Coordinates of C-alpha atoms in Angstrom, one line a residue:
Chain A
M476 CA 0.0 0.0 0.0
I477 CA 2.7 2.4 1.0
E478 CA 4.7 1.4 -2.1
K479 CA 1.7 2.3 -4.3
V480 CA 1.4 5.7 -2.6
I481 CA 5.1 6.4 -3.0
G482 CA 4.9 5.2 -6.6
Y483 CA 1.9 7.5 -7.2
F484 CA 3.8 10.6 -5.9
R485 CA 6.9 9.7 -7.9
G486 CA 4.9 9.2 -11.2
S487 CA 5.3 6.4 -13.8
L488 CA 4.8 5.9 -17.5
R489 CA 3.5 3.1 -19.7
I490 CA 5.7 2.8 -22.8
R491 CA 5.6 0.8 -26.0
I492 CA 8.8 -0.8 -27.3
S493 CA 9.3 -1.7 -30.9
G494 CA 12.3 -2.6 -32.9
F495 CA 14.7 -5.3 -33.9
S496 CA 15.5 -7.0 -30.6
P497 CA 13.3 -5.9 -27.8
E498 CA 14.5 -8.8 -25.7
R499 CA 18.0 -7.2 -25.7
F500 CA 16.4 -4.1 -24.4
L501 CA 14.7 -6.0 -21.6
N502 CA 18.0 -7.6 -20.6
A503 CA 19.8 -4.3 -20.8
C504 CA 17.3 -2.7 -18.4
M505 CA 17.7 -5.7 -16.1
H506 CA 21.5 -5.4 -16.0
R507 CA 21.4 -1.7 -15.4
N508 CA 18.9 -2.0 -12.5
I509 CA 16.2 -0.2 -14.3
Y510 CA 12.9 -1.5 -12.8
I511 CA 10.2 -2.4 -15.3
W512 CA 7.0 -4.1 -14.5
N513 CA 3.7 -5.2 -16.0
I514 CA 5.5 -6.3 -19.2
Q515 CA 3.0 -7.5 -21.8
P516 CA 3.5 -8.5 -25.5
V517 CA 1.1 -6.7 -27.7
Q518 CA 1.1 -7.7 -31.4
D519 CA 4.6 -6.7 -32.6
F520 CA 5.4 -4.6 -29.6
Y521 CA 6.1 -4.8 -25.9
E522 CA 4.3 -2.6 -23.4
M523 CA 5.6 -2.0 -19.9
N524 CA 5.6 0.4 -16.9
I525 CA 8.6 2.4 -15.9
S526 CA 9.2 5.2 -13.4
I527 CA 9.9 8.7 -14.7
S528 CA 13.5 8.8 -13.3
D529 CA 14.3 5.5 -14.9
F530 CA 12.8 6.5 -18.2
R531 CA 15.3 9.4 -18.4
M532 CA 18.1 6.8 -18.3
L533 CA 16.8 4.8 -21.3
K534 CA 18.4 6.9 -24.0
P535 CA 21.7 5.1 -24.3
I536 CA 20.0 1.7 -24.0
L537 CA 17.5 2.5 -26.8
K538 CA 20.4 3.6 -29.0
K539 CA 22.4 0.5 -28.3
T540 CA 19.6 -2.0 -28.8
G541 CA 18.1 -0.1 -31.8
V542 CA 14.7 0.0 -30.2
R543 CA 12.1 2.8 -30.2
A544 CA 10.1 3.8 -27.1
V545 CA 6.8 5.6 -27.2
I546 CA 4.9 6.9 -24.1
I547 CA 1.3 5.7 -24.3
K548 CA 0.1 6.7 -20.8
R549 CA 1.1 8.8 -17.9
Y550 CA 0.3 8.1 -14.2
G551 CA 1.0 9.9 -11.0
F552 CA 1.0 13.1 -9.0
P553 CA 3.5 15.1 -11.2
F554 CA 1.2 14.7 -14.2
F555 CA -1.8 15.7 -12.0
L556 CA 0.0 18.9 -11.0
F557 CA 0.9 19.6 -14.6
Q558 CA -2.7 19.0 -15.8
H559 CA -4.0 21.5 -13.2
R560 CA -1.1 24.0 -13.4
K561 CA -3.6 26.8 -14.1
R562 CA -5.5 26.1 -10.9
K563 CA -2.8 27.1 -8.5
V564 CA -5.3 29.0 -6.3
L565 CA -7.2 25.7 -5.7
F566 CA -4.1 24.0 -4.3
V567 CA -3.0 27.1 -2.3
G568 CA -6.5 27.1 -0.8
A569 CA -6.3 23.4 0.0
V570 CA -3.0 23.9 1.7
C571 CA -4.2 27.0 3.6
A572 CA -7.3 25.0 4.8
A573 CA -5.2 22.2 6.0
G574 CA -2.9 24.7 7.8
F575 CA -5.9 26.5 9.3
I576 CA -7.3 23.2 10.7
Y577 CA -3.9 22.3 12.1
L578 CA -3.6 25.8 13.8
M579 CA -7.1 25.4 15.2
S580 CA -6.2 22.0 16.6
L581 CA -3.6 23.7 18.8
F582 CA -6.2 25.4 21.0
I583 CA -8.9 24.3 23.4
W584 CA -12.4 25.2 22.0
E585 CA -14.7 23.4 24.4
I586 CA -14.8 22.6 28.1
D587 CA -16.9 19.6 28.8
I588 CA -17.8 19.1 32.5
T589 CA -19.6 15.9 33.6
G590 CA -20.5 14.3 37.0
N591 CA -21.4 17.6 38.7
R592 CA -24.7 17.9 40.5
R593 CA -24.5 20.7 43.1
Y594 CA -22.0 22.8 41.2
T595 CA -23.4 23.9 37.8
D596 CA -21.5 23.8 34.6
E597 CA -21.6 27.6 34.4
A598 CA -20.3 28.0 38.0
L599 CA -17.3 25.7 37.3
E600 CA -16.6 27.3 34.0
E601 CA -16.6 30.7 35.6
F602 CA -14.3 29.4 38.3
L603 CA -11.9 28.1 35.7
A604 CA -12.1 31.3 33.7
D605 CA -10.8 33.2 36.8
Y606 CA -7.6 31.1 36.4
K607 CA -7.5 31.8 32.7
I608 CA -8.7 28.3 31.7
R609 CA -11.3 29.1 29.1
P610 CA -12.0 28.2 25.4
G611 CA -9.3 29.7 23.2
I612 CA -6.2 28.8 25.3
L613 CA -3.3 26.8 23.9
I614 CA -3.4 23.1 24.6
S615 CA 0.3 23.2 25.5
S616 CA -0.5 25.7 28.3
V617 CA -3.0 23.3 29.9
D618 CA -1.7 21.4 33.0
C619 CA -4.4 18.8 33.7
T620 CA -2.9 17.9 37.1
D621 CA -2.9 21.5 38.3
I622 CA -6.5 22.0 37.2
A623 CA -7.6 18.8 39.0
T624 CA -5.8 19.9 42.2
L625 CA -7.3 23.4 41.9
L626 CA -10.9 22.1 41.6
R627 CA -10.5 19.7 44.5
K628 CA -9.0 22.2 46.9
S629 CA -11.4 25.0 46.2
H630 CA -14.6 22.9 46.2
D631 CA -15.3 21.0 49.4
R632 CA -18.0 18.7 47.9
I633 CA -15.8 17.5 45.1
I634 CA -14.0 14.4 46.1
W635 CA -12.5 13.2 42.8
V636 CA -11.5 15.0 39.7
S637 CA -10.1 13.8 36.3
V638 CA -9.0 16.3 33.7
S639 CA -7.9 15.3 30.2
V640 CA -7.6 16.8 26.7
D641 CA -9.2 15.0 23.8
G642 CA -8.7 16.8 20.5
S643 CA -9.7 20.3 21.2
T644 CA -12.0 19.5 24.1
L645 CA -11.0 19.8 27.8
N646 CA -12.8 17.0 29.6
V647 CA -13.4 17.6 33.3
R648 CA -15.0 14.7 35.2
V649 CA -15.9 15.3 38.8
R650 CA -17.5 13.2 41.5
E651 CA -19.2 15.0 44.4
N652 CA -19.6 13.9 48.0
E653 CA -23.1 12.4 48.2
D654 CA -23.4 12.8 52.0
F655 CA -26.3 15.2 52.3
G656 CA -25.7 16.6 55.8
D657 CA -28.5 19.1 55.5
E658 CA -30.1 18.5 58.9
G659 CA -28.3 21.5 60.3
T660 CA -25.5 19.5 61.9
D661 CA -22.1 21.1 62.0
Y662 CA -19.3 19.1 60.4
A663 CA -16.7 21.7 60.9
V664 CA -13.1 20.6 61.1
M665 CA -12.3 19.4 64.5
Q666 CA -9.3 20.5 66.6
Q667 CA -6.1 18.8 65.8
D668 CA -6.0 17.4 69.3
G669 CA -9.3 15.4 69.0
N670 CA -13.0 15.5 69.3
D671 CA -15.9 14.1 71.3
L672 CA -19.1 12.6 69.8
V673 CA -22.2 14.2 71.1
A674 CA -25.9 13.5 70.5
G675 CA -27.3 15.5 67.6
R676 CA -30.8 14.8 68.9
S677 CA -32.5 13.2 71.9
G678 CA -33.4 9.6 71.9
I679 CA -32.9 6.1 73.2
I680 CA -29.7 4.3 72.3
E681 CA -30.5 1.3 70.1
S682 CA -26.9 0.2 69.1
M683 CA -23.4 1.4 69.7
I684 CA -20.2 0.4 67.9
V685 CA -17.2 2.3 69.3
R686 CA -13.9 2.3 67.4
K687 CA -12.1 5.1 69.2
G688 CA -12.7 6.9 72.4
I689 CA -14.3 6.2 75.8
P690 CA -18.1 5.5 75.6
L691 CA -20.1 7.4 78.3
V692 CA -23.5 5.8 77.5
K693 CA -24.7 2.3 76.6
K694 CA -27.5 0.6 74.8
G695 CA -30.9 1.4 76.2
D696 CA -29.8 4.8 77.8
T697 CA -31.9 7.8 77.1
V698 CA -29.8 10.7 75.9
E699 CA -30.5 14.4 75.5
K700 CA -29.4 16.6 72.6
G701 CA -25.8 17.8 73.2
Q702 CA -25.0 15.0 75.7
I703 CA -21.5 13.6 75.2
L704 CA -21.8 10.0 74.0
V705 CA -18.1 9.1 73.3
S706 CA -15.3 11.1 74.8
G707 CA -12.1 11.6 72.9
A708 CA -10.1 12.2 76.1
V709 CA -8.5 8.9 77.1
P710 CA -7.1 9.0 80.7
V711 CA -3.5 8.1 81.3
V712 CA -3.2 6.2 84.6
G713 CA 0.0 6.2 86.6
D714 CA 1.5 3.3 88.5
D715 CA -0.4 4.3 91.6
G716 CA -3.7 4.0 89.7
E717 CA -4.3 7.8 89.7
T718 CA -5.1 9.6 86.4
T719 CA -2.0 11.6 85.6
G720 CA -3.2 13.1 82.4
Y721 CA -5.3 12.7 79.2
Q722 CA -4.5 11.7 75.7
Y723 CA -6.8 13.4 73.2
Q724 CA -8.0 11.6 70.0
K725 CA -10.8 11.8 67.5
A726 CA -13.7 9.7 68.9
D727 CA -15.1 7.4 66.2
A728 CA -18.3 5.4 66.7
D729 CA -21.6 4.4 65.0
I730 CA -24.4 5.2 67.4
R731 CA -28.0 4.6 66.4
A732 CA -30.9 5.8 68.5
R733 CA -34.6 5.7 68.4
T734 CA -35.8 9.3 68.1
I735 CA -38.7 11.4 67.1
L736 CA -38.7 13.4 63.8
E737 CA -41.2 16.2 63.3
Y738 CA -42.7 16.5 59.8
E739 CA -44.6 19.5 58.5
D740 CA -45.6 20.4 54.9
T741 CA -48.0 23.1 53.7
E742 CA -49.6 23.6 50.3
N743 CA -51.8 26.6 49.4
V744 CA -55.2 26.0 47.8
Q745 CA -54.6 28.8 45.3
Y746 CA -51.5 28.7 43.1
P747 CA -50.2 30.7 40.1
E748 CA -50.0 28.9 36.8
K749 CA -48.3 30.0 33.6
V750 CA -50.5 30.0 30.6
Y751 CA -48.6 30.3 27.3
Y752 CA -49.6 32.3 24.3
D753 CA -49.6 30.6 20.9
F754 CA -47.0 32.9 19.4
Q755 CA -43.2 33.1 20.2
Q756 CA -40.3 35.3 19.3
A757 CA -37.1 33.8 17.9
E758 CA -33.7 35.5 17.6
P759 CA -31.1 33.5 15.5
Y760 CA -27.5 34.2 16.3
L761 CA -24.0 33.3 15.2
Q762 CA -21.0 33.1 17.6
I763 CA -17.4 32.9 16.4
G764 CA -15.1 32.8 19.4
N765 CA -16.1 35.8 21.5
L766 CA -17.8 37.6 18.6
Y767 CA -21.6 37.4 18.9
L768 CA -23.8 38.4 15.9
S769 CA -27.6 38.4 16.3
S770 CA -30.6 40.3 15.2
G771 CA -30.9 41.9 18.6
K772 CA -34.6 40.9 19.0
S773 CA -34.0 39.2 22.3
D774 CA -33.4 42.6 24.0
K775 CA -37.1 43.3 23.4
I776 CA -38.3 40.0 25.0
S777 CA -40.2 41.1 28.1
D778 CA -40.0 39.6 31.6
Q779 CA -43.2 37.7 31.2
A780 CA -41.5 35.2 28.9
E781 CA -39.4 32.1 29.1
I782 CA -36.3 32.1 26.9
Y783 CA -35.0 28.8 25.4
T784 CA -31.8 28.6 23.6
L785 CA -31.1 26.0 20.9
E786 CA -27.5 25.9 20.0
K787 CA -25.3 23.8 17.7
N788 CA -21.6 23.6 18.1
F789 CA -19.6 22.7 15.0
S790 CA -16.9 20.0 15.3
F791 CA -14.8 17.6 13.2
G792 CA -15.6 14.3 14.7
E793 CA -16.3 13.8 18.4
H794 CA -13.4 15.7 20.1
F795 CA -12.3 18.3 17.7
S796 CA -14.7 21.2 18.0
I797 CA -14.2 24.6 16.5
P798 CA -15.3 27.9 18.1
V799 CA -18.3 28.4 15.8
R800 CA -21.8 28.1 17.1
I801 CA -25.2 28.9 15.6
G802 CA -28.4 28.9 17.5
S803 CA -31.6 30.6 18.2
R804 CA -33.0 32.2 21.4
I805 CA -36.8 31.7 21.5
G806 CA -39.0 33.7 23.8
R807 CA -42.3 32.1 24.9
Y808 CA -44.7 34.6 26.3
Y809 CA -47.1 33.7 29.1
Y810 CA -49.5 35.3 31.7
I811 CA -50.1 34.2 35.2
E812 CA -53.5 32.7 36.1
Q813 CA -54.5 32.0 39.7
K814 CA -55.9 28.5 40.0
K815 CA -57.2 26.4 42.8
H816 CA -56.3 22.9 43.8
T817 CA -59.1 20.5 44.5
G818 CA -59.2 18.6 47.8
K819 CA -58.0 15.4 46.2
G820 CA -55.3 17.3 44.3
L821 CA -53.9 18.8 47.5
Q822 CA -53.9 15.4 49.2
K823 CA -52.0 13.9 46.2
I824 CA -49.3 16.6 46.3
L825 CA -48.8 16.4 50.1
S826 CA -48.7 12.6 49.8
M827 CA -46.1 12.8 47.1
N828 CA -44.0 15.2 49.1
Y829 CA -44.2 12.9 52.1
Q830 CA -43.2 10.0 50.1
H831 CA -40.2 11.8 48.7
F832 CA -39.2 12.8 52.2
T833 CA -39.3 9.2 53.4
E834 CA -37.3 8.0 50.4
T835 CA -34.7 10.6 51.2
L836 CA -34.6 9.4 54.8
G837 CA -34.2 5.8 53.5
K838 CA -31.2 6.8 51.3
K839 CA -29.5 8.3 54.4
G840 CA -29.9 5.0 56.3
V841 CA -32.8 6.2 58.5
E842 CA -35.1 3.4 59.6
I843 CA -38.8 4.5 60.0
I844 CA -40.5 2.6 62.8
S845 CA -43.9 4.3 62.8
N846 CA -45.5 7.6 61.8
D847 CA -48.7 9.5 62.6
V848 CA -48.5 12.1 59.8
K849 CA -52.0 13.3 58.8
I850 CA -53.2 15.7 56.1
Y851 CA -55.6 18.5 57.1
T852 CA -57.3 20.6 54.4
G853 CA -58.7 24.1 55.0
R854 CA -60.1 27.0 52.9
I855 CA -56.7 28.7 52.4
C856 CA -54.2 25.9 52.6
A857 CA -53.6 22.2 53.4
K858 CA -51.1 20.8 55.8
A859 CA -49.5 17.5 56.4
F860 CA -47.9 17.2 59.8
G861 CA -47.1 14.6 62.4
Q862 CA -44.2 12.7 64.0
L863 CA -42.1 9.9 62.8
T864 CA -40.4 7.5 65.1
V865 CA -37.1 6.6 63.5
I866 CA -33.8 4.9 64.3
T867 CA -31.0 6.9 62.9
D868 CA -27.3 7.9 63.6
I869 CA -27.2 10.6 66.1
A870 CA -23.5 11.0 66.8
V871 CA -22.1 14.4 65.9
P872 CA -18.4 15.3 66.3
Q873 CA -17.7 18.3 68.6
P874 CA -14.4 19.9 69.7
I875 CA -13.0 18.1 72.6
S876 CA -13.6 19.2 76.2
I877 CA -10.1 19.7 77.7
M878 CA -9.9 17.7 80.9
E879 CA -8.1 19.0 84.1
D880 CA -4.6 17.6 84.5
N881 CA -4.0 15.9 87.8
T882 CA -0.2 16.0 87.5
D883 CA 1.6 18.2 90.2
G884 CA 4.0 20.8 89.1
D885 CA 7.6 20.8 90.3
D886 CA 8.1 22.2 93.7
Chain B
M1299 CA 49.8 -36.6 -25.0
H1300 CA 47.1 -39.0 -25.6
R1301 CA 46.7 -39.4 -21.8
I1302 CA 46.4 -35.6 -21.3
L1303 CA 43.8 -35.4 -24.1
Q1304 CA 41.9 -38.2 -22.5
N1305 CA 41.8 -36.3 -19.1
Y1306 CA 40.5 -33.1 -20.8
V1307 CA 37.7 -35.1 -22.5
W1308 CA 36.8 -36.8 -19.2
L1309 CA 36.7 -33.4 -17.4
Y1310 CA 34.5 -31.9 -20.1
F1311 CA 31.9 -34.7 -19.8
M1312 CA 32.1 -35.2 -16.0
K1313 CA 32.5 -31.5 -15.1
D1314 CA 28.9 -31.1 -13.8
K1315 CA 29.0 -34.3 -11.8
L1316 CA 32.4 -33.3 -10.4
I1317 CA 31.2 -29.8 -9.4
D1318 CA 28.1 -31.5 -7.9
H1319 CA 30.3 -33.8 -5.7
V1320 CA 32.7 -31.0 -4.7
S1321 CA 29.8 -28.6 -3.7
D1322 CA 28.2 -31.4 -1.7
A1323 CA 31.5 -32.0 0.1
A1324 CA 32.1 -28.3 0.8
E1325 CA 28.3 -27.8 1.7
M1326 CA 28.0 -25.0 -0.9
P1327 CA 24.5 -24.0 -2.2
K1328 CA 23.8 -25.5 -5.6
D1329 CA 22.6 -22.3 -7.2
V1330 CA 25.9 -20.7 -6.5
A1331 CA 28.1 -23.7 -7.3
L1332 CA 26.2 -25.1 -10.3
K1333 CA 24.7 -21.7 -11.4
A1334 CA 21.4 -23.4 -11.3
P1335 CA 18.2 -21.3 -11.6
I1336 CA 15.6 -21.4 -8.8
L1337 CA 12.1 -21.8 -10.1
T1338 CA 9.1 -21.4 -7.8
L1339 CA 5.8 -22.5 -9.3
T1340 CA 2.6 -21.6 -7.6
G1341 CA -0.2 -23.6 -9.1
R1342 CA -0.1 -23.2 -12.8
T1343 CA -0.5 -19.4 -12.9
E1344 CA 2.6 -18.0 -11.3
L1345 CA 6.2 -18.8 -11.8
T1346 CA 9.2 -17.0 -10.1
I1347 CA 12.6 -17.5 -11.6
E1348 CA 15.9 -16.5 -9.9
N1349 CA 19.5 -16.8 -10.9
Y1350 CA 19.3 -16.3 -14.6
R1351 CA 21.2 -14.4 -17.3
G1352 CA 18.4 -13.0 -19.5
I1353 CA 15.4 -13.5 -21.8
Q1354 CA 16.0 -15.1 -25.2
E1355 CA 12.5 -14.9 -26.5
Y1356 CA 9.2 -13.5 -25.1
S1357 CA 5.8 -14.0 -26.5
E1358 CA 2.3 -14.8 -25.1
L1359 CA 2.8 -18.5 -25.8
L1360 CA 6.5 -19.0 -25.1
I1361 CA 9.2 -17.5 -22.8
R1362 CA 12.8 -18.6 -23.1
V1363 CA 15.1 -17.7 -20.3
Q1364 CA 18.9 -18.3 -20.4
T1365 CA 20.4 -19.5 -17.2
G1366 CA 23.9 -20.5 -16.1
S1367 CA 23.1 -24.2 -16.6
G1368 CA 21.1 -24.0 -19.8
E1369 CA 17.8 -22.8 -21.1
V1370 CA 14.4 -22.8 -19.4
R1371 CA 11.4 -22.8 -21.7
I1372 CA 8.0 -21.8 -20.3
K1373 CA 5.1 -22.7 -22.5
G1374 CA 1.6 -21.5 -21.9
K1375 CA -1.1 -19.0 -22.9
N1376 CA -1.5 -15.3 -22.1
L1377 CA 1.9 -15.2 -20.5
W1378 CA 3.1 -11.9 -19.2
I1379 CA 5.9 -10.7 -16.9
E1380 CA 4.8 -9.0 -13.7
Y1381 CA 8.3 -7.6 -13.0
Y1382 CA 11.8 -8.3 -14.4
T1383 CA 14.8 -7.4 -12.3
N1384 CA 18.4 -8.6 -12.0
L1385 CA 17.5 -10.7 -9.0
E1386 CA 14.2 -12.3 -10.0
M1387 CA 11.3 -12.2 -12.4
L1388 CA 7.7 -13.2 -12.1
I1389 CA 5.8 -14.8 -14.9
R1390 CA 2.0 -14.9 -14.8
G1391 CA -0.5 -16.5 -17.1
R1392 CA -1.7 -20.0 -17.9
I1393 CA 1.4 -22.2 -17.7
I1394 CA 1.2 -25.4 -19.6
A1395 CA 4.8 -26.7 -19.5
V1396 CA 8.3 -25.9 -18.1
E1397 CA 11.2 -27.4 -20.1
F1398 CA 14.9 -27.5 -19.6
K1399 CA 17.3 -27.5 -22.5
N1400 CA 21.1 -27.6 -22.5

C-alpha cells in the first residue's frame, strides 16, 4: 500500500517498445537495475511500466539496442499537477485550509464538565475562567494535574476530579460527596487534638459500635441533645492508679438511637399557573469565538416570557470542536392565572412530598419505625404534619472538652 | 599426450558431476556452485525465476530464459511478466509446461 502511494507521488509511464531486438532491451534494463513491470507482449510490440526517473536513463539503451520507445500513458501526481497547473489557487486554498485546521487544533475550544450535581457547569466554567482556563487557550499551556488539584482544593464537595484533553476539548469529570448533611449538623473541622461525639438529637440508644474513644453511654440509655456519647479524652493512669493526664484523640463510633422526627408540609389552595400564548419570538445568532452576531430581538423580550436557547456547536468528529456556534433564542410569552387545587389534588401533592421525604430518609440510612402524619385541608391551605419514630445515627463530632490535668507541678 | 587429451575429454563430460560432488562436500549451495536457476511454481498461474542471465524470447505463448546451466522454456497462454529485475522475475498467465534444455 505504501509502495503504491510512493509510486503515485513519484509518477510512472507506460511505454511501448518496438524494434529489432526488444529482448535485448529488456535484458539491458535488467542489467542496469532499471525496474520495469507489467510487461506484456502486444502484437509486434512490448508494453511496460517504468518510473519517470528510470525513463530518463533509457536513451543510451535505446540507442544501443536499436529500439524505439513511445509513451502511451502517464500516471502519478507530477502529471496531475501539470494538468492542473492553471489552478494554483485551488491548491493554495487546500494547503491553507489544512494549515488552518492544524492551527485550530492547537487550541482548546470546548470545556466539557460531567459528573457535577451541586456545582453547575456555568459555575465551574466561571471558576476556571478566573484562572485563565477558558476556550481559546493553547493546549500546550493546559496542565491537567494542576486544574484537577485546583478544583479539588477549592470545592469541598468535590472528592474526585479527572482532567484530560481529547482533541480540542478539555474533559473535566468530577465526583461529588453524596453525603447530604443538611439537617443542620455542624461538620466543621475538629481540633487537631481530637473530638468528642455528642448526641445530635434526643433519643434512646439502640446500638453502639465504638472504634475510638471512651463510651459514656450504653445501649438502652436515654440521651439528650448535646450530651457527650463518646469522649475523645483517654485518661493516662499512673503506677499508683491515679489519672495523671489525658490523651486526646478523635472519637469514632456508630451510634444509632430511636428518636422522634417532626414532619410538616404546607400547600396553598390557590396557586399561580403560567398560561402560554400561541406565538413566540425567535432570535437567531452566530457566535465565532467571543464575537456574537444576532438580530438583537431578544433585547425586546419582556420579563413575562421564558427564553429557550437551541445551539449547535460545529466540530470535526467527536473531540475536535471549533469555536463556531449557531443557535436561536426563543421567547415564549405567558401570563399568570390563579388556579385552585381540588381537595384530592392537594392530598395527592402532600402525599407525594411525604413519600419523597421518606425516600430521602431511607437513602440516608434512617429506619422509620412508625408515623402519625396526617393531612388537614382548609379553605386557604392544606397541611401535612405529624411525627415519625425513626432509628438513625445521632453521633455528631464536637471539639473536645479539655480535661483538668492531675499532675503536680515541680516544687 | 594421448593421456592428457583423455583427461580433458573426461573433465568436459564429467564437469557437472564433479562440481556437484565438490559442492556437496564443501556444503556450498547448488545455485551458486552449479549456477542453477531457482524456479518457484505456484499452481499453474505463477512462476518465479531467480538466478538467470536474460530473456532469449518472449511472447504470449513462449518465454525462453537463459540460465547459467542451460535454457528454461515456459510454454503457456497469455503469458506476461509482472516484473523483471536482475534478481528475480515473475511470470503470470496459464502455464502449460516448463522445459529444460542444454
